[in-house]
Amino acid sequence: MLAYLVIREGSKWTDVFRLIPGETVRLGRAPTNQIVLKDDRCSRFHAEVSCTEGDWVIRDLQSRNGTAVGGDLLEGDRSLQPGEIIRIGRSQLAFVHDLSKAFGDGRPVPELSPEELATLNEQTSASVDGMSKDILSPPEPTTITHRRGHTRYLEPIEPDDSQMPGASQALTKLCRLGFELGKSPNVEAMCQLALTGVFEVSQANAGAVYVFPRDYVGEPEAEFLEIVASRGDEGTRYQPISPFLANTVLREGEALLARNIMGDSTIASRDSKGEIHATSVVCAPIRRNGNVYGLIHLFSTDEQQALDPEDLDFTLAVADSVAVALENVNRRQELAENLDQVLGENEQLRERLGVESEIVGGSPVIAKITEQIARAAPSKATVLIRGESGVGKELVARAVHFSSPRRKKSFVCINCAALSESLLESELFGHERGAFTGATDRKIGKFEASDGGTIMLDEIGEMSPQTQAKFLRVLEGHPFERVGGSEPVHVDVRVIAATNRDLEKEVEKGNFRRDLYFRLRVVEIIVPGLRKRPQDVPVLAQYFLEKYSAETGRRIRGFSADALQEMQSYRWPGNVRELKNVIERAVVLCNADVIDVDDLMLSKLATAGETTEMPAGPNTYQPLSLADLEKKHIAATLIATGWNKSQAAGILGIERSTLDRKIRRYEIRRDSQIA
């Protein structure tokens, strides 16, 4: 006798399954069951029905919520009688021998005539494949059955929402998948993870995740999509999405579910043999804030396990989660690339600054200056750099900064002689809006800008007494106020001062504060003029030659012997700055591959303290600076008095402390020889 199970899901009777003697039919949520019940109250392997001695018997497989027949829970094997209703979770299955009695009230199956019912019985009796058939509707053409603009899984739901079978498991999986996506290190791993998550919940046999290149700009088109991750079940090979379906989803921004697509090339693509195996397809866009990043494509090749609206909803929820994770991954990659670029630029800048701050030379004087820099750099002490204009005081200041723990912070240099008193104070300490005419906005001063770093004040001797007083308070660690402001500003700045003036004389004249002088002169570095270290001239000349040859593209081998001799005998009133300009001009204008004397444009200016009124002859006069002349005169006086400093100070007309200071400055020793 024929036997059937008529399956009811929710409010509709949907499928009919023919029972064949000798075959055991298993019911459950797992896709490997003969009858798959998509019910979250149903166990993976819930119950089974088999024929024993002519009777059909149902057995519960130790399910979580049990199996009920006629209102009684099963406790063992139970014979089924025609018309009885099997209840598994929210699903109902009617056991009948006659399909016309599938409903308990005796009503026939709706929308079927007796002739159609007879034909249906014949078709069902002839079936021997043991698989369920959709008997309620005739075969249909390819149809997009569902569209989704937004997924229900990302919206609030009621705990007992009976319209979402399996919602709790799907939401749990979606939540866990969201955490995993957020931890993905790159786009490939993230897409593979998303695809695995979709396969665990849906009934798809194959699928892939498509993503546009990160640098893609323009309207989303299927031809620019790239497969980042793909997979297929055993025996199923993934077939790429058709351009028609991809462009439809990209253009409309909605997820689609299509069924009955056998032979329709507009929905599924053909494989290498020209055959289309997909029977149902889900395609969901990966989009966020109006931007489309790609899509997720799934299809099923099993007529009995077709993709349904629940699969569509879950796939769309995963696609939206992938969009957020993809946006974050792209942003992290952009930040990492920008950071690498900035670090590279900073490194290049530091290397360039290091070259510009490198003190070139091999004389004992340069060696001593380098040693002083190494000792002063690690401390916070204020440094006073003294020397003539053009000797490289700023280079020494840079060397101190970049050798100190503050090297990663700002190095700010300001020339006190280039600004008026009011502008200098505003430049150093800043000003508030409306502090003076033209102050339309608040301005941050150099001290605030170099907080944590170093500020160099060049030509400190040009600073006005009023600015000196405010500057002294900052050096003492006190806060300062912006011009026109009342709010105290605290900064941590190391000060390096430089001057070419004789500050002692300026103090005596009252032009420079005595307390500021002693506060600045914690560490003093004296940079002598280039004429006092002639052995550095060839080294510096070669350095500048290589630099400007590289900049101009000229191939110049070096200097002639006469040119080197001329440069070493020259007094260099402009010091290193003048030498730099002379070499640059020679590189640009020389006609040969060697710089000769004629290529050197040396001035006839006297050095500081020299005079040109007396003729310079070999036996009459030797040009000297005032500093050199003073050094020789002090040394001669000390030798004449047998190094009696008090007597020598009286002869020279200066204080004993002043004499000690000049002895240290000029490095005069008892064994010094007077030239």
XYZ file of C-alpha atoms in Angstrom:
675
model
C 0.000 0.000 0.000
C 1.179 3.501 -0.805
C 2.235 5.712 2.149
C 3.112 9.410 2.270
C 4.330 12.070 4.656
C 2.742 15.456 3.899
C 4.942 18.191 5.420
C 3.596 21.394 6.877
C 5.893 24.342 7.682
C 4.343 27.344 9.416
C 0.832 27.897 8.023
C 1.265 26.051 4.699
C 1.366 22.420 3.623
C 4.380 22.433 1.330
C 5.899 19.042 0.391
C 4.873 15.401 -0.033
C 7.366 12.591 0.556
C 6.607 9.020 -0.577
C 7.609 6.238 1.823
C 9.120 3.190 0.138
C 9.131 -0.194 1.956
C 12.614 -1.367 2.822
C 14.014 2.150 3.076
C 14.485 4.084 6.321
C 13.632 7.770 6.150
C 15.462 10.056 8.573
C 14.105 13.475 9.635
C 16.134 16.366 11.082
C 17.791 19.702 10.603
C 21.033 18.380 9.070
C 21.178 18.618 5.249
C 22.107 14.922 4.989
C 18.624 13.790 6.164
C 16.095 12.549 3.634
C 13.579 15.046 5.028
C 15.198 18.304 6.086
C 13.220 20.389 8.599
C 14.471 23.945 8.892
C 13.342 24.420 12.474
C 15.528 25.623 15.329
C 13.657 23.295 17.729
C 14.511 20.327 15.582
C 17.679 18.316 16.297
C 20.182 17.602 13.567
C 19.059 13.938 13.472
C 15.644 14.003 15.121
C 13.614 10.885 14.178
C 13.323 8.118 11.603
C 10.458 6.243 9.887
C 10.783 2.651 8.643
C 8.560 -0.239 7.545
C 8.467 -3.273 9.887
C 6.320 -6.329 9.018
C 4.013 -4.232 6.871
C 3.574 -1.440 9.421
C 5.193 1.990 9.267
C 6.978 2.734 12.546
C 8.425 6.029 13.827
C 11.299 6.216 16.335
C 12.739 9.269 18.148
C 16.559 9.507 17.874
C 17.100 10.918 21.368
C 16.246 14.408 20.137
C 16.486 17.440 22.351
C 12.767 18.405 22.313
C 11.236 15.023 21.533
C 8.769 13.778 18.878
C 4.992 13.800 19.365
C 2.373 11.687 17.546
C -1.253 12.471 18.221
C -0.289 14.662 21.163
C 1.835 11.965 22.918
C 5.617 12.067 23.139
C 7.364 8.995 21.812
C 9.133 6.756 24.292
C 10.051 3.998 21.871
C 8.909 2.628 18.527
C 5.325 3.509 17.576
C 3.221 2.341 14.663
C 1.707 5.075 12.531
C -1.973 5.079 11.608
C -3.352 6.890 8.560
C -4.322 10.479 9.357
C -2.034 10.828 12.388
C -0.031 14.048 12.738
C 3.680 13.901 13.658
C 4.867 17.063 15.436
C 8.576 17.954 15.486
C 9.147 21.429 16.892
C 6.940 23.792 14.886
C 6.751 21.406 11.914
C 3.903 18.954 11.284
C 3.889 15.836 9.109
C 0.658 14.003 8.208
C 0.936 10.215 7.632
C -1.580 9.122 4.961
C -2.184 6.351 2.458
C -4.454 8.548 0.333
C -3.318 12.069 -0.544
C -6.923 13.238 -0.620
C -7.028 12.687 3.126
C -3.852 14.598 3.909
C -5.744 17.050 6.122
C -7.399 16.038 9.332
C -10.765 17.533 8.326
C -10.920 15.396 5.196
C -10.467 18.329 2.806
C -8.603 17.476 -0.399
C -5.326 19.104 -1.250
C -6.213 22.685 -2.308
C -6.235 23.740 -5.929
C -6.111 20.146 -7.295
C -8.962 18.555 -9.293
C -9.683 14.800 -9.048
C -8.041 14.290 -12.437
C -4.940 16.239 -11.292
C -4.917 14.273 -8.038
C -5.076 10.948 -9.896
C -2.261 12.043 -12.176
C -0.301 13.144 -9.135
C -0.775 9.742 -7.458
C 0.475 8.013 -10.602
C 3.539 10.308 -10.775
C 4.278 9.792 -7.109
C 3.835 5.988 -7.314
C 6.249 5.852 -10.247
C 8.937 7.700 -8.294
C 11.623 5.445 -6.837
C 14.317 7.962 -6.020
C 13.205 8.378 -2.403
C 13.478 12.165 -2.654
C 10.686 14.701 -1.911
C 8.939 16.417 -4.803
C 7.199 19.739 -5.034
C 3.658 18.640 -5.980
C 1.869 21.875 -5.344
C 3.013 23.796 -8.408
C 4.064 22.903 -11.950
C 7.638 23.631 -13.205
C 8.273 27.348 -13.541
C 10.634 29.396 -15.727
C 13.677 31.085 -14.218
C 12.394 33.570 -11.670
C 13.894 35.947 -9.154
C 11.724 34.941 -6.218
C 12.986 37.292 -3.514
C 14.698 40.642 -3.213
C 16.279 42.140 -0.128
C 17.364 45.712 0.400
C 18.120 45.106 4.085
C 18.551 41.944 6.125
C 16.320 41.096 9.085
C 19.266 39.675 11.008
C 20.680 43.146 11.639
C 17.389 44.493 12.994
C 15.852 44.006 16.487
C 13.632 40.908 16.730
C 11.311 39.484 19.334
C 12.704 36.464 21.234
C 9.715 34.300 20.203
C 9.515 35.374 16.569
C 8.034 32.262 15.024
C 8.529 33.619 11.518
C 12.328 33.147 11.704
C 13.154 29.430 12.020
C 16.777 28.963 13.008
C 17.163 32.659 13.816
C 18.919 32.110 17.143
C 21.619 29.894 15.628
C 22.034 32.237 12.658
C 22.342 35.283 14.879
C 24.856 33.505 17.101
C 26.916 32.556 14.076
C 26.632 36.074 12.654
C 27.811 37.616 15.934
C 30.783 35.272 16.157
C 31.586 35.843 12.495
C 31.546 39.622 13.049
C 34.219 39.326 15.734
C 36.346 37.100 13.515
C 36.022 39.466 10.553
C 37.179 42.363 12.700
C 40.382 40.476 13.539
C 41.215 39.515 9.948
C 44.698 40.743 8.972
C 43.931 41.256 5.275
C 41.180 41.186 2.667
C 41.913 37.621 1.495
C 41.639 36.105 4.975
C 38.498 38.114 5.710
C 36.698 37.007 2.531
C 37.640 33.369 3.066
C 36.312 33.567 6.619
C 33.042 35.129 5.449
C 32.548 32.437 2.813
C 33.137 29.675 5.355
C 30.577 31.246 7.679
C 27.943 31.413 4.937
C 28.492 27.760 4.021
C 27.996 26.655 7.640
C 24.491 28.156 7.769
C 23.160 28.055 4.198
C 22.567 25.101 1.875
C 24.910 26.387 -0.821
C 27.105 23.937 -2.711
C 29.495 26.550 -4.129
C 30.175 30.238 -3.840
C 32.664 33.066 -4.001
C 33.352 36.569 -2.726
C 34.103 39.250 -5.324
C 35.783 42.550 -4.433
C 36.712 45.630 -6.449
C 40.398 46.663 -6.345
C 41.103 49.127 -3.527
C 42.168 51.828 -5.982
C 39.095 51.314 -8.230
C 37.239 54.559 -9.030
C 34.004 54.855 -11.009
C 30.631 53.172 -11.364
C 30.606 49.550 -10.142
C 30.846 47.221 -13.150
C 31.034 43.431 -13.118
C 34.062 43.324 -15.428
C 36.246 44.957 -12.765
C 35.344 42.505 -9.985
C 38.056 40.161 -8.742
C 37.487 36.789 -7.055
C 39.155 36.977 -3.648
C 37.811 33.708 -2.161
C 35.859 30.761 -3.622
C 34.940 27.222 -2.627
C 32.697 24.325 -3.553
C 31.512 21.156 -1.853
C 32.962 17.794 -2.806
C 32.089 17.106 -6.401
C 30.914 20.672 -7.087
C 33.108 23.141 -8.908
C 32.450 26.842 -8.510
C 31.170 28.548 -11.661
C 31.815 32.334 -11.945
C 28.838 34.626 -11.702
C 27.160 35.776 -14.892
C 27.760 39.418 -15.851
C 23.987 39.965 -16.100
C 23.305 38.891 -12.515
C 26.359 40.736 -11.146
C 25.472 43.998 -12.877
C 21.839 43.668 -11.755
C 22.875 43.398 -8.119
C 25.520 46.129 -8.399
C 23.131 48.484 -10.156
C 20.072 47.964 -7.924
C 21.957 47.464 -4.650
C 19.605 44.631 -3.575
C 20.309 41.009 -2.761
C 18.554 38.533 -5.081
C 17.329 34.946 -4.774
C 16.572 33.127 -8.037
C 15.245 29.581 -8.587
C 14.503 27.247 -11.485
C 17.518 28.521 -13.406
C 18.561 25.323 -15.180
C 19.600 26.379 -18.673
C 19.281 30.135 -18.083
C 22.658 31.679 -18.921
C 21.550 35.145 -17.770
C 21.488 33.982 -14.150
C 24.242 31.350 -13.976
C 27.406 31.094 -16.047
C 28.339 28.071 -18.071
C 31.307 25.913 -17.211
C 33.948 24.693 -19.661
C 31.560 22.021 -21.013
C 28.794 24.521 -21.654
C 26.520 23.065 -18.968
C 24.762 24.964 -16.176
C 24.366 22.990 -12.956
C 23.010 25.623 -10.542
C 19.299 25.366 -9.662
C 19.078 28.278 -7.158
C 21.279 31.333 -6.743
C 21.805 33.983 -4.065
C 23.740 37.143 -4.835
C 24.208 39.875 -2.189
C 26.023 43.209 -2.625
C 28.825 44.205 -0.243
C 27.931 47.849 0.291
C 28.104 50.540 2.944
C 27.217 54.248 2.979
C 26.406 54.202 -0.726
C 29.719 52.569 -1.681
C 29.725 49.099 -3.291
C 32.857 47.076 -2.526
C 31.878 43.781 -4.180
C 29.359 40.947 -3.820
C 28.839 37.433 -2.430
C 27.665 34.802 -4.934
C 26.223 31.431 -3.844
C 24.408 28.657 -5.715
C 22.998 25.225 -5.031
C 23.063 22.259 -7.425
C 20.630 20.110 -5.404
C 16.930 20.454 -6.206
C 16.010 19.133 -2.749
C 18.226 21.620 -0.903
C 17.548 24.827 -2.765
C 18.546 28.156 -1.311
C 15.639 29.905 0.424
C 14.805 33.384 1.807
C 16.503 32.559 5.112
C 19.757 31.915 3.212
C 19.231 35.209 1.357
C 18.788 37.102 4.634
C 21.823 35.539 6.251
C 24.034 36.102 3.186
C 23.015 39.767 3.057
C 23.793 40.133 6.776
C 27.242 38.632 6.204
C 27.775 40.915 3.194
C 26.968 43.995 5.291
C 29.380 42.793 7.985
C 32.054 42.170 5.346
C 31.542 45.738 4.055
C 32.299 47.185 7.498
C 35.328 44.925 7.962
C 36.546 45.617 4.419
C 36.261 49.365 4.962
C 38.263 49.049 8.178
C 40.920 46.853 6.545
C 41.297 49.306 3.651
C 41.537 52.175 6.097
C 44.190 50.347 8.130
C 46.161 49.622 4.973
C 45.927 53.263 3.877
C 47.043 54.431 7.318
C 49.905 51.931 7.288
C 50.983 53.075 3.818
C 50.723 56.733 4.812
C 52.655 56.003 7.992
C 55.385 54.230 6.039
C 55.535 57.159 3.635
C 55.718 59.697 6.454
C 58.355 57.644 8.271
C 60.347 57.406 5.070
C 60.055 61.125 4.480
C 61.031 61.812 8.090
C 64.016 59.519 7.760
C 65.089 61.245 4.557
C 64.597 64.616 6.209
C 66.626 63.560 9.231
C 69.374 62.253 6.964
C 69.320 65.516 5.037
C 69.379 67.533 8.229
C 72.152 65.309 9.518
C 74.256 66.074 6.426
C 73.560 69.790 6.716
C 74.363 69.692 10.410
C 77.539 67.680 9.985
C 80.623 69.666 10.925
C 83.256 69.079 8.261
C 86.918 69.406 9.113
C 89.911 67.549 10.493
C 91.759 70.189 12.504
C 92.304 69.921 16.283
C 89.907 72.859 16.692
C 87.073 70.939 15.015
C 87.910 67.855 17.057
C 87.607 69.901 20.234
C 84.280 71.414 19.154
C 82.932 67.938 18.372
C 83.967 66.762 21.831
C 82.239 69.741 23.447
C 79.068 68.998 21.485
C 79.109 65.364 22.605
C 79.409 66.406 26.237
C 76.792 69.152 26.107
C 74.143 67.346 24.023
C 72.765 64.862 26.628
C 72.146 67.592 29.220
C 69.473 70.291 29.394
C 72.024 73.052 29.912
C 71.782 76.278 27.932
C 74.514 76.571 25.307
C 76.137 79.815 24.148
C 77.873 79.554 20.761
C 80.291 82.371 19.914
C 82.105 83.121 16.705
C 82.315 85.418 13.720
C 79.587 85.570 11.125
C 79.731 82.654 8.696
C 81.719 80.203 10.848
C 78.784 77.785 11.162
C 77.231 78.527 14.541
C 73.866 77.183 13.392
C 75.497 73.935 12.296
C 76.933 73.537 15.788
C 73.497 74.218 17.277
C 71.903 71.590 15.009
C 74.583 69.095 15.972
C 73.809 69.688 19.647
C 70.064 69.184 19.043
C 70.305 66.069 16.874
C 72.767 64.488 19.293
C 70.447 65.103 22.260
C 67.405 63.166 23.555
C 65.268 65.936 22.004
C 66.279 65.034 18.443
C 62.799 63.702 17.564
C 61.207 67.031 18.500
C 61.320 70.389 16.745
C 64.422 72.464 16.145
C 63.437 76.117 15.675
C 65.886 78.869 14.714
C 65.144 82.576 14.850
C 67.415 85.527 14.068
C 66.958 88.216 16.709
C 68.591 90.852 14.495
C 66.073 90.392 11.681
C 63.026 91.586 13.653
C 62.052 94.741 15.473
C 61.505 94.707 19.224
C 57.706 94.306 19.039
C 57.812 91.709 16.283
C 60.562 89.742 18.036
C 58.525 89.491 21.234
C 55.456 88.362 19.260
C 57.575 85.884 17.307
C 59.075 84.386 20.454
C 56.085 84.348 22.785
C 53.095 84.666 20.427
C 50.197 87.069 20.694
C 46.465 87.067 21.272
C 43.903 88.306 18.811
C 43.628 92.102 18.942
C 46.881 92.518 20.896
C 48.004 95.131 18.362
C 47.095 96.438 14.953
C 47.121 93.578 12.472
C 46.758 90.832 15.120
C 43.618 89.310 13.592
C 44.150 85.837 15.071
C 45.955 84.181 17.942
C 49.512 83.254 17.052
C 51.613 80.556 18.684
C 55.146 81.743 19.404
C 58.380 79.918 18.686
C 58.727 78.829 22.301
C 55.382 77.029 22.194
C 56.103 75.619 18.741
C 59.380 74.089 19.953
C 57.936 72.633 23.191
C 59.915 69.505 24.001
C 62.564 70.441 21.463
C 65.243 73.091 20.976
C 65.136 76.759 20.030
C 68.182 78.593 18.701
C 68.343 82.367 19.138
C 70.890 83.690 16.681
C 72.407 87.153 17.237
C 71.231 87.159 20.855
C 73.170 90.371 21.427
C 70.631 92.274 19.306
C 67.759 91.572 21.705
C 66.222 94.630 23.394
C 66.411 94.995 27.222
C 62.633 94.575 27.576
C 62.601 91.312 25.634
C 65.713 90.187 27.537
C 63.813 90.488 30.837
C 60.938 88.316 29.622
C 63.339 85.865 28.029
C 65.278 85.523 31.288
C 62.111 84.438 33.144
C 61.520 81.721 30.572
C 65.103 80.503 30.986
C 64.532 80.321 34.737
C 61.598 77.959 34.147
C 58.797 80.463 34.751
C 55.671 80.511 32.529
C 55.193 83.383 30.128
C 52.191 85.129 28.619
C 51.466 85.833 25.008
C 51.501 89.462 23.927
C 48.129 90.876 24.891
C 47.203 87.778 26.901
C 46.889 86.843 30.555
C 46.946 83.054 30.423
C 50.270 81.547 31.615
C 51.991 79.254 29.122
C 54.371 76.527 30.322
C 56.944 75.051 27.946
C 59.893 72.682 28.115
C 62.440 74.073 25.678
C 66.213 73.896 25.503
C 67.781 77.216 24.515
C 70.879 77.571 22.365
C 72.061 81.164 21.888
C 74.579 82.389 19.342
C 76.304 85.706 18.820
C 79.234 87.314 17.032
C 79.374 90.203 19.507
C 81.586 90.623 22.534
C 78.894 90.199 25.186
C 81.278 91.246 27.966
C 81.634 94.679 26.396
C 77.883 94.857 25.825
C 77.342 94.105 29.521
C 79.806 96.833 30.507
C 78.005 99.304 28.225
C 74.635 98.327 29.714
C 73.288 97.001 26.439
C 73.008 93.421 27.680
C 71.710 92.231 31.035
C 74.424 90.870 33.299
C 72.117 88.180 34.831
C 71.042 87.017 31.372
C 74.673 86.797 30.287
C 75.535 84.460 33.161
C 72.343 82.441 32.583
C 73.191 81.910 28.913
C 76.853 81.130 29.460
C 76.337 77.733 31.116
C 78.092 75.858 28.331
C 80.160 77.986 25.967
C 81.363 76.751 22.586
C 83.701 79.067 20.664
C 83.920 78.489 16.911
C 87.090 80.156 15.552
C 87.234 81.773 12.111
C 88.331 79.734 9.098
C 91.663 81.583 8.845
C 92.604 80.151 12.274
C 92.223 76.584 11.015
C 93.639 76.611 7.459
C 93.994 72.820 7.449
C 90.188 72.615 7.223
C 90.051 74.639 4.003
C 90.908 71.756 1.575
C 88.463 69.421 3.361
C 85.625 71.941 3.210
C 86.449 72.871 -0.382
C 86.269 69.214 -1.474
C 82.993 68.738 0.396
C 81.352 71.705 -1.332
C 82.827 70.662 -4.689
C 81.167 67.232 -4.488
C 77.892 68.728 -3.330
C 77.550 71.287 -6.111
C 78.944 68.974 -8.778
C 76.112 66.542 -7.966
C 73.532 69.323 -8.050
C 74.676 70.792 -11.364
C 75.730 67.575 -13.077
C 79.240 68.919 -13.773
C 82.130 66.452 -13.738
C 84.934 68.298 -11.995
C 87.855 66.242 -10.719
C 89.165 68.681 -8.123
C 91.428 71.680 -7.610
C 94.768 72.601 -9.034
C 97.732 72.921 -6.643
C 97.805 76.692 -7.162
C 94.104 76.956 -6.324
C 94.571 75.010 -3.085
C 97.544 77.156 -2.131
C 95.578 80.331 -2.851
C 92.629 79.180 -0.724
C 94.826 78.208 2.222
C 96.675 81.530 2.234
C 93.497 83.589 1.883
C 92.137 85.173 5.121
C 88.442 84.314 4.465
C 86.708 87.332 6.027
C 83.365 85.622 5.294
C 84.588 82.320 6.796
C 82.875 79.062 5.736
C 79.919 80.885 4.184
C 82.283 82.714 1.838
C 84.159 79.512 0.973
C 80.849 77.796 0.163
C 79.811 80.573 -2.222
C 83.245 80.718 -3.887
C 83.186 76.967 -4.619
C 79.588 77.080 -5.890
C 80.473 79.866 -8.321
C 83.609 78.061 -9.487
C 81.665 74.829 -10.156
C 79.079 76.685 -12.236
C 81.460 78.871 -14.272
C 84.742 76.957 -14.672
C 85.559 75.851 -18.218
C 87.808 72.883 -17.428
C 87.394 69.753 -15.343
C 89.743 71.203 -12.683
C 89.172 74.399 -10.725
C 92.147 76.765 -11.069
C 93.107 80.073 -9.439
C 91.358 82.072 -12.138
C 88.069 80.361 -11.245
C 88.244 81.567 -7.626
C 86.646 84.944 -7.042
C 88.251 86.036 -3.734
C 87.365 89.405 -2.236
C 89.773 92.047 -0.919
C 87.785 92.756 2.199
C 89.653 92.853 5.502
C 88.752 90.425 8.225
C 87.178 91.612 11.466
C 89.646 93.831 13.343
C 92.032 94.225 10.422
C 92.956 97.522 8.724
C 94.032 98.282 5.177
C 95.440 101.751 5.815
C 99.017 100.523 6.468
C 100.883 98.833 3.624
C 101.362 95.141 4.143
C 105.015 94.259 3.682
C 107.077 91.254 4.679
C 109.091 93.228 7.306
C 106.725 96.001 8.304
C 103.240 94.727 9.123
C 101.362 91.465 9.315
C 97.566 91.714 9.249
C 95.994 90.490 12.501
C 92.556 90.514 14.019
C 92.010 92.358 17.274
C 91.454 89.025 18.995
C 94.809 87.671 17.770
C 96.509 90.925 18.682
C 94.950 90.874 22.159
C 95.982 87.268 22.669
C 99.605 88.030 21.765
C 99.657 91.120 23.931
C 98.273 89.297 27.002
C 100.656 86.376 26.495
C 103.642 88.772 26.195
C 102.574 90.658 29.349
C 102.223 87.392 31.340
C 105.638 86.204 30.201
C 107.154 89.604 31.107
C 105.669 89.420 34.644
C 106.625 85.797 35.136
C 102.925 84.844 34.986
C 102.055 87.085 37.913
C 98.378 87.494 37.023
C 97.684 90.317 39.473
C 100.645 92.348 38.159
C 99.715 91.556 34.546
C 96.081 92.601 35.159
C 97.300 95.918 36.600
C 99.490 96.549 33.578
C 96.672 95.649 31.191
C 94.186 97.787 33.142
C 91.611 95.030 33.633
C 90.222 93.027 36.552
C 91.954 89.827 37.644
C 88.743 87.858 36.836
C 88.666 89.400 33.367
C 92.251 88.317 32.784
C 91.405 84.732 33.861
C 88.504 84.655 31.469
C 90.624 85.880 28.546
C 93.337 83.332 29.364
C 90.737 80.560 29.130
C 89.155 81.973 25.989
C 92.450 82.321 24.126
C 93.836 79.094 25.626
C 97.052 80.853 26.726
C 99.482 78.505 28.501
C 102.850 79.034 30.213
C 104.605 77.230 27.395
C 102.937 79.385 24.710
C 105.295 80.890 22.154
C 104.744 84.427 20.884
C 104.681 84.458 17.069
